[in-house]
Amino acid sequence: MKHRCAIVVLLLSACATAGTDDGEYIFHAAGCLACHTVEDGEPLAGGRRFETPFGIFYAPNITPHAQHGIGRWTREQFIAALKHGVAPDGRAYFPVFPYPSYRLMHDDDAGKLYDYLMNRPAVAEPNRPHELPWWLSDWMIKPWQWWLQDEPPAPPGDATLTRGRYLVDALGHCGECHTPRDWAGVKDRTRYLGGTNEGPEGENIPNITPHRDDGIGKWRADDLAYYLETGELPDGDYAGSLMAEVIDNSTSHLTQQDREAMVVYLRSIEALPDP
Amino acid sequence: MKKLSVLALTVLLGTTPIAFADDAENYIKYRQAMMKAIGGHMGATSQLLRGKVSPKGDHLAMHTSALAALNANLAQLFPEGSDFGETGAKAEIWEQWDKFEKAASDAEAATAKLAEAVAGGDRAKITAAHKAVGKTCKGCHEDFREKDD
């Protein structure tokens, strides 16, 4: 038995080191596909519609097409867009694009993501302009971005916690949906991952803090990891809606070790009751 | 949405025998019970496959044959007109009936394959078939079920 465990551990660590830092793995962990692809459309050609309190946004084409996609972007331009929300022409992106999360991404990983995307098939799909309310314009986003700069530093922790936080916050951008926003659309740090009933597409987004009654505090760690792998809840029900997309496109592609790190991190954060 | 349902109900009651409307509504409770049964067997199957428990008797065959039986002709549990009242079924079921029917028959095929794999006894095949069933559950819930909590 001991031997078998040792072999399993060896296999797991072999899997983990074999691919967790290549571009495709980062692409899955960062969950780019779902938002940048319209249902049954060409992968990454954009067009998916996002109805928000700040207008209707359409995800852009991020295939390497020279005219309609990001084919002419340099690596530096890509990293500036991904992490800081700055377009190659200097304009600010609206934070529907989760750069407030991606800015925690290591430059190294962002560069690998660039290489991966540049090797996808180019699709000649023009971008659709956003439909904004009269009072909103992209120049207003600059000060908004400046406002974001005071991110609290990462809490000290061991390697698993650090990895888990990186997967949850930087790549997985879980907080973009699971953390409620204030009037200006800034994530409310005091309600970190506390859920909201004003989520995307009007959905109720659950509290995923370790609160025992309102959050995931009663879930066993291995059930949580299994959920991220398969979408199965402890009662045998299966996730639907947006989380099913996240599982299919992102968390099911991670290594078991990475899913477990996410769980360890989620169970370490402050437990918040529902308001 | 509620107003629209009331209107639809009035129109329905005016044109068809009352028994029809009752039947369709009864299916809401029935299919919820069926889905709970499916979820129960699915959850039990996962626990067996994950090695969390090993009860005496062939529980794996029991749950997977039940899954195959429960998933046979799932689409019939969603008759037209069963879209009002306490249901998480989205209007898209009836708006995109062909797509829904295909998703339901995918679940039927996947559960039949799982039962077959269990009869064959190959562990790797069983695990793969079980994952495939989960995919069909998730696929259908993603497009056709309202989020409940």
XYZ file of C-alpha atoms in Angstrom:
424
model
C 0.000 0.000 0.000
C 2.753 2.367 0.937
C 4.453 1.587 -2.348
C 1.331 2.254 -4.313
C 0.904 5.628 -2.635
C 4.481 6.494 -3.403
C 3.987 5.607 -7.053
C 0.820 7.713 -7.232
C 2.628 10.640 -5.680
C 5.473 10.266 -8.133
C 3.068 10.103 -11.072
C 1.194 13.167 -9.862
C 4.316 15.206 -9.488
C 5.516 14.023 -12.891
C 2.257 15.246 -14.448
C 2.513 18.509 -12.605
C 5.989 19.277 -13.818
C 5.357 18.054 -17.355
C 3.078 20.832 -18.441
C 2.003 23.355 -15.869
C 4.104 26.129 -17.336
C 3.541 25.685 -21.056
C 1.393 28.105 -23.012
C -1.544 25.778 -23.494
C -1.741 25.032 -19.787
C -1.682 28.725 -18.925
C -4.300 29.362 -21.604
C -6.625 26.847 -19.901
C -5.865 28.038 -16.386
C -6.536 31.647 -17.418
C -9.866 30.643 -18.970
C -9.595 32.739 -22.149
C -11.641 30.557 -24.453
C -15.175 30.841 -23.077
C -15.448 34.626 -23.134
C -13.639 35.158 -26.430
C -15.724 32.637 -28.339
C -19.344 32.911 -29.358
C -21.435 29.742 -29.004
C -20.645 27.327 -31.866
C -18.324 29.971 -33.333
C -14.656 29.886 -34.323
C -12.445 29.574 -31.232
C -11.143 32.921 -29.920
C -12.714 34.953 -32.754
C -14.707 36.967 -30.215
C -18.258 38.250 -30.464
C -19.664 36.968 -27.196
C -22.077 39.473 -25.711
C -21.868 40.682 -22.103
C -24.750 42.632 -20.715
C -23.567 44.633 -17.684
C -24.776 47.605 -15.640
C -22.220 49.631 -17.638
C -23.461 48.737 -21.087
C -23.289 45.865 -23.529
C -19.818 44.631 -24.378
C -18.640 42.298 -27.112
C -15.496 40.257 -26.585
C -12.880 40.969 -29.265
C -11.147 38.617 -31.670
C -7.881 37.415 -30.093
C -6.765 35.133 -32.902
C -3.517 36.167 -34.651
C -5.380 37.665 -37.620
C -3.412 40.751 -38.677
C -6.383 43.005 -39.330
C -9.140 41.791 -37.018
C -7.195 39.998 -34.329
C -3.989 40.572 -32.408
C -1.626 39.381 -35.162
C 0.386 42.619 -35.301
C 0.846 42.931 -31.563
C 4.286 42.638 -30.038
C 4.877 40.604 -26.923
C 5.227 43.819 -24.892
C 1.952 45.193 -26.242
C 0.217 41.941 -25.391
C 1.507 41.948 -21.823
C 0.493 45.611 -21.386
C -3.016 44.772 -22.588
C -3.343 41.598 -20.543
C -1.960 42.917 -17.286
C -2.657 46.629 -17.374
C -5.624 47.031 -19.671
C -3.731 49.266 -22.116
C -4.369 48.770 -25.829
C -1.514 49.116 -28.352
C -2.897 52.559 -29.315
C -2.701 53.644 -25.668
C -6.413 53.558 -24.937
C -7.783 51.838 -21.880
C -9.774 48.636 -22.027
C -13.003 48.397 -20.123
C -12.577 46.058 -17.162
C -15.025 43.527 -18.588
C -11.658 42.220 -19.706
C -10.341 40.836 -16.392
C -6.958 42.596 -16.402
C -7.531 43.656 -12.772
C -6.960 39.938 -12.075
C -4.444 39.188 -14.800
C -2.131 41.934 -13.578
C -1.057 39.473 -10.887
C 0.132 37.115 -13.612
C 3.890 36.551 -13.933
C 5.334 38.185 -17.072
C 6.837 34.858 -17.950
C 3.433 33.177 -18.044
C 1.917 36.107 -19.942
C 4.669 35.723 -22.544
C 3.951 32.010 -22.914
C 0.284 32.808 -23.365
C 1.281 35.237 -26.142
C 3.259 32.525 -27.915
C 0.372 30.108 -27.609
C -2.227 32.545 -28.948
C 0.019 33.582 -31.835
C 0.051 29.961 -32.936
C -3.728 29.533 -33.064
C -5.550 29.690 -36.424
C -6.237 33.286 -37.506
C -9.907 34.084 -38.068
C -11.070 37.051 -40.180
C -13.887 38.090 -37.871
C -14.269 41.855 -37.353
C -14.821 43.144 -33.830
C -18.193 44.424 -32.841
C -18.254 47.820 -31.090
C -19.543 47.944 -27.512
C -22.912 49.562 -26.835
C -22.221 52.027 -24.042
C -24.481 54.366 -22.110
C -24.076 58.048 -23.077
C -22.072 58.918 -19.979
C -19.428 56.237 -20.318
C -16.253 56.559 -22.363
C -12.915 54.738 -22.387
C -10.942 57.812 -21.206
C -12.771 57.511 -17.876
C -11.150 54.135 -17.379
C -7.642 55.594 -16.995
C -8.289 57.087 -13.538
C -10.290 53.968 -12.712
C -7.204 51.866 -13.468
C -5.069 54.143 -11.322
C -7.515 53.589 -8.491
C -6.848 49.858 -8.688
C -3.160 50.129 -7.901
C -3.360 49.476 -4.173
C -3.754 45.710 -4.351
C -2.954 44.201 -0.963
C 0.266 42.169 -1.024
C 0.015 38.401 -1.156
C -0.356 36.910 2.306
C 2.673 34.902 3.390
C 2.148 31.187 3.004
C 3.746 27.976 1.875
C 4.246 26.986 -1.758
C 0.821 25.325 -2.047
C -1.018 28.390 -0.748
C 0.969 30.675 -3.026
C 0.252 28.479 -6.031
C -3.409 28.212 -5.056
C -3.751 31.958 -4.745
C -2.045 32.461 -8.093
C -4.466 30.024 -9.758
C -7.536 31.521 -8.058
C -6.693 35.222 -8.295
C -4.307 35.762 -11.193
C -5.101 33.029 -13.720
C -8.550 31.727 -12.795
C -9.828 35.261 -12.070
C -12.530 33.718 -9.838
C -13.149 37.035 -8.106
C -14.343 38.675 -11.317
C -17.629 36.839 -10.795
C -17.532 35.652 -7.178
C -16.603 38.994 -5.571
C -19.331 41.659 -5.582
C -18.605 45.091 -7.040
C -19.212 48.580 -5.716
C -20.997 51.395 -7.578
C -17.918 52.041 -9.721
C -17.506 48.411 -10.687
C -14.505 47.898 -8.419
C -14.414 44.567 -6.618
C -15.325 44.958 -2.961
C -12.273 43.626 -1.127
C -14.221 43.285 2.127
C -16.495 40.779 0.396
C -13.697 38.818 -1.301
C -15.246 35.763 -3.031
C -18.399 36.291 -0.947
C -20.783 35.861 -3.899
C -23.349 38.188 -5.387
C -26.835 38.095 -6.777
C -25.847 40.566 -9.489
C -23.456 38.355 -11.395
C -22.930 38.190 -15.131
C -25.999 37.274 -17.169
C -28.086 38.127 -14.109
C -26.987 34.981 -12.319
C -26.695 34.369 -8.619
C -23.043 33.724 -7.954
C -22.412 31.671 -4.806
C -20.280 32.531 -1.802
C -17.114 30.425 -2.069
C -15.482 31.489 1.182
C -15.123 28.771 3.842
C -18.183 29.955 5.750
C -19.935 26.859 7.064
C -23.512 27.853 6.331
C -23.278 30.313 3.465
C -20.054 29.267 1.770
C -18.180 26.057 1.070
C -17.167 25.400 4.665
C -18.989 22.089 4.852
C -17.457 20.716 1.669
C -14.698 18.165 2.021
C -11.446 19.153 0.326
C -11.489 16.174 -2.031
C -15.110 16.872 -3.002
C -14.155 20.425 -3.942
C -11.246 19.240 -6.064
C -13.530 16.647 -7.670
C -16.067 19.388 -8.397
C -13.430 21.494 -10.156
C -12.452 18.427 -12.154
C -15.880 17.102 -13.116
C -18.601 19.578 -12.120
C -20.212 17.062 -9.776
C -21.562 18.440 -6.513
C -21.411 16.296 -3.371
C -25.103 15.346 -3.805
C -24.552 14.016 -7.337
C -26.013 17.062 -9.069
C -23.991 18.659 -11.860
C -23.044 22.282 -12.269
C -24.711 24.205 -15.035
C -24.595 27.694 -16.457
C -21.415 29.719 -16.314
C -19.580 27.463 -13.874
C -20.020 24.505 -16.230
C -18.127 26.554 -18.831
C -15.397 27.341 -16.329
C -15.019 23.654 -15.473
C -15.069 22.491 -19.105
C -12.697 25.138 -20.422
C -10.471 25.666 -17.451
C -10.374 23.729 -14.187
C -10.882 20.257 -15.717
C -7.653 20.819 -17.704
C -5.544 21.524 -14.627
C -3.435 18.947 -12.844
C -4.913 17.364 -9.754
C -2.138 19.022 -7.769
C -3.168 22.463 -9.011
C -6.849 21.850 -8.295
C -5.894 20.791 -4.787
C -3.803 23.946 -4.363
C -6.850 26.033 -5.338
C -8.894 24.214 -2.720
C -6.247 24.662 -0.023
C -6.152 28.377 -0.786
C -9.944 28.798 -0.885
C -10.245 27.074 2.469
C -7.652 29.448 3.921
C -9.399 32.739 3.150
C -11.676 34.655 5.489
C -15.103 33.003 5.928
C -17.848 35.533 5.182
C -21.529 35.114 6.017
C -23.985 36.272 3.375
C -25.011 39.876 4.011
C -42.426 36.362 -17.353
C -45.110 35.560 -14.786
C -47.637 37.735 -16.591
C -46.802 35.989 -19.803
C -47.290 32.585 -18.167
C -50.674 33.613 -16.821
C -51.640 34.791 -20.277
C -50.386 31.561 -21.791
C -52.344 29.609 -19.190
C -55.529 31.524 -19.944
C -55.126 30.881 -23.631
C -54.343 27.248 -22.951
C -57.324 26.772 -20.672
C -59.570 28.463 -23.177
C -58.593 26.208 -26.038
C -57.749 22.804 -24.606
C -59.244 20.515 -22.015
C -58.129 21.354 -18.484
C -56.639 17.894 -18.040
C -53.862 18.762 -20.528
C -52.634 21.759 -18.544
C -52.688 19.677 -15.381
C -50.684 16.921 -16.985
C -47.971 19.261 -18.168
C -47.687 20.898 -14.767
C -47.569 17.543 -13.013
C -44.497 16.736 -15.031
C -42.579 19.489 -13.228
C -42.687 17.677 -9.876
C -42.204 14.314 -11.498
C -39.126 15.280 -13.470
C -37.647 16.997 -10.429
C -38.003 13.721 -8.542
C -36.439 11.887 -11.500
C -33.519 14.328 -11.638
C -32.952 13.850 -7.909
C -32.915 10.099 -8.436
C -30.419 10.480 -11.284
C -28.272 12.767 -9.140
C -28.445 10.287 -6.269
C -27.259 7.391 -8.401
C -24.630 9.558 -10.061
C -23.254 10.738 -6.718
C -23.260 7.178 -5.369
C -21.458 5.932 -8.483
C -18.746 8.585 -8.084
C -18.192 7.646 -4.481
C -17.760 4.001 -5.428
C -15.405 4.852 -8.282
C -13.377 7.193 -6.120
C -12.953 4.329 -3.673
C -14.580 6.180 -0.801
C -16.745 3.207 0.182
C -16.864 -0.470 -0.737
C -20.215 -1.901 0.341
C -21.016 -5.597 -0.078
C -22.943 -6.566 -3.201
C -22.657 -5.192 -6.689
C -23.562 -1.607 -5.984
C -21.814 -0.291 -9.063
C -24.059 -2.379 -11.330
C -27.117 -1.377 -9.290
C -26.492 2.348 -9.664
C -25.368 2.316 -13.265
C -28.244 0.152 -14.490
C -30.620 2.488 -12.650
C -28.943 5.449 -14.368
C -29.450 3.846 -17.769
C -33.116 3.173 -17.016
C -33.748 6.652 -15.596
C -32.150 8.374 -18.564
C -34.135 6.519 -21.216
C -36.262 9.035 -23.133
C -35.581 11.942 -20.770
C -36.974 14.511 -23.189
C -40.533 13.221 -22.714
C -40.437 14.610 -19.157
C -40.502 18.099 -20.651
C -43.868 18.320 -22.413
C -44.735 21.649 -23.938
C -46.586 23.754 -21.388
C -44.533 22.564 -18.413
C -42.614 25.821 -18.311
C -44.532 27.633 -15.613
C -44.660 27.298 -11.851
C -41.727 26.162 -9.752
C -39.367 25.008 -12.407
C -35.727 25.600 -13.248
C -36.377 24.532 -16.839
C -35.476 27.343 -19.200
C -37.715 28.459 -22.051
C -34.823 27.535 -24.354
C -35.850 23.869 -23.976
C -38.926 24.474 -26.083
C -37.402 27.220 -28.213
C -34.533 24.936 -29.233
C -36.297 21.624 -28.923
C -34.056 19.727 -31.388
C -30.938 20.781 -29.545
C -32.522 19.847 -26.222
C -33.687 16.484 -27.503
C -30.178 15.762 -28.776
C -28.684 16.693 -25.379
C -31.188 14.396 -23.645
C -30.478 11.502 -25.991
C -26.734 12.044 -25.447
C -27.354 11.407 -21.748
C -29.312 8.275 -22.606
C -26.498 6.975 -24.818
C -23.804 7.836 -22.266
C -25.597 6.090 -19.392
C -26.205 3.007 -21.570
C -22.481 2.960 -22.336
C -21.631 3.260 -18.654
C -23.848 0.296 -17.762
C -22.190 -1.640 -20.568
C -18.711 -0.730 -19.306
C -19.637 -1.870 -15.800
C -20.836 -5.194 -17.213
C -17.494 -5.489 -19.055
C -15.553 -4.825 -15.861
C -12.667 -2.748 -17.282
C -11.938 -0.136 -14.643
C -10.419 2.448 -16.990
C -13.375 2.170 -19.363
C -15.823 2.507 -16.473
C -14.136 5.662 -15.178
C -14.046 7.180 -18.661
C -17.703 6.295 -19.278
C -18.701 7.808 -15.939
C -16.917 11.041 -16.797
C -18.706 11.074 -20.144
C -22.060 10.807 -18.372
C -21.111 13.747 -16.150
C -20.303 15.744 -19.261
C -23.782 15.195 -20.640
C -25.384 16.247 -17.315
C -23.306 19.404 -17.249
C -23.808 20.127 -20.948
C -27.566 20.087 -20.607
C -27.672 22.024 -17.327
C -25.427 24.652 -18.872
C -27.876 25.526 -21.620
C -31.252 24.549 -20.286
C -31.392 24.869 -16.501
C -31.891 28.040 -14.535
C -29.351 28.487 -11.761
C -31.241 27.737 -8.556
C -29.370 29.197 -5.604
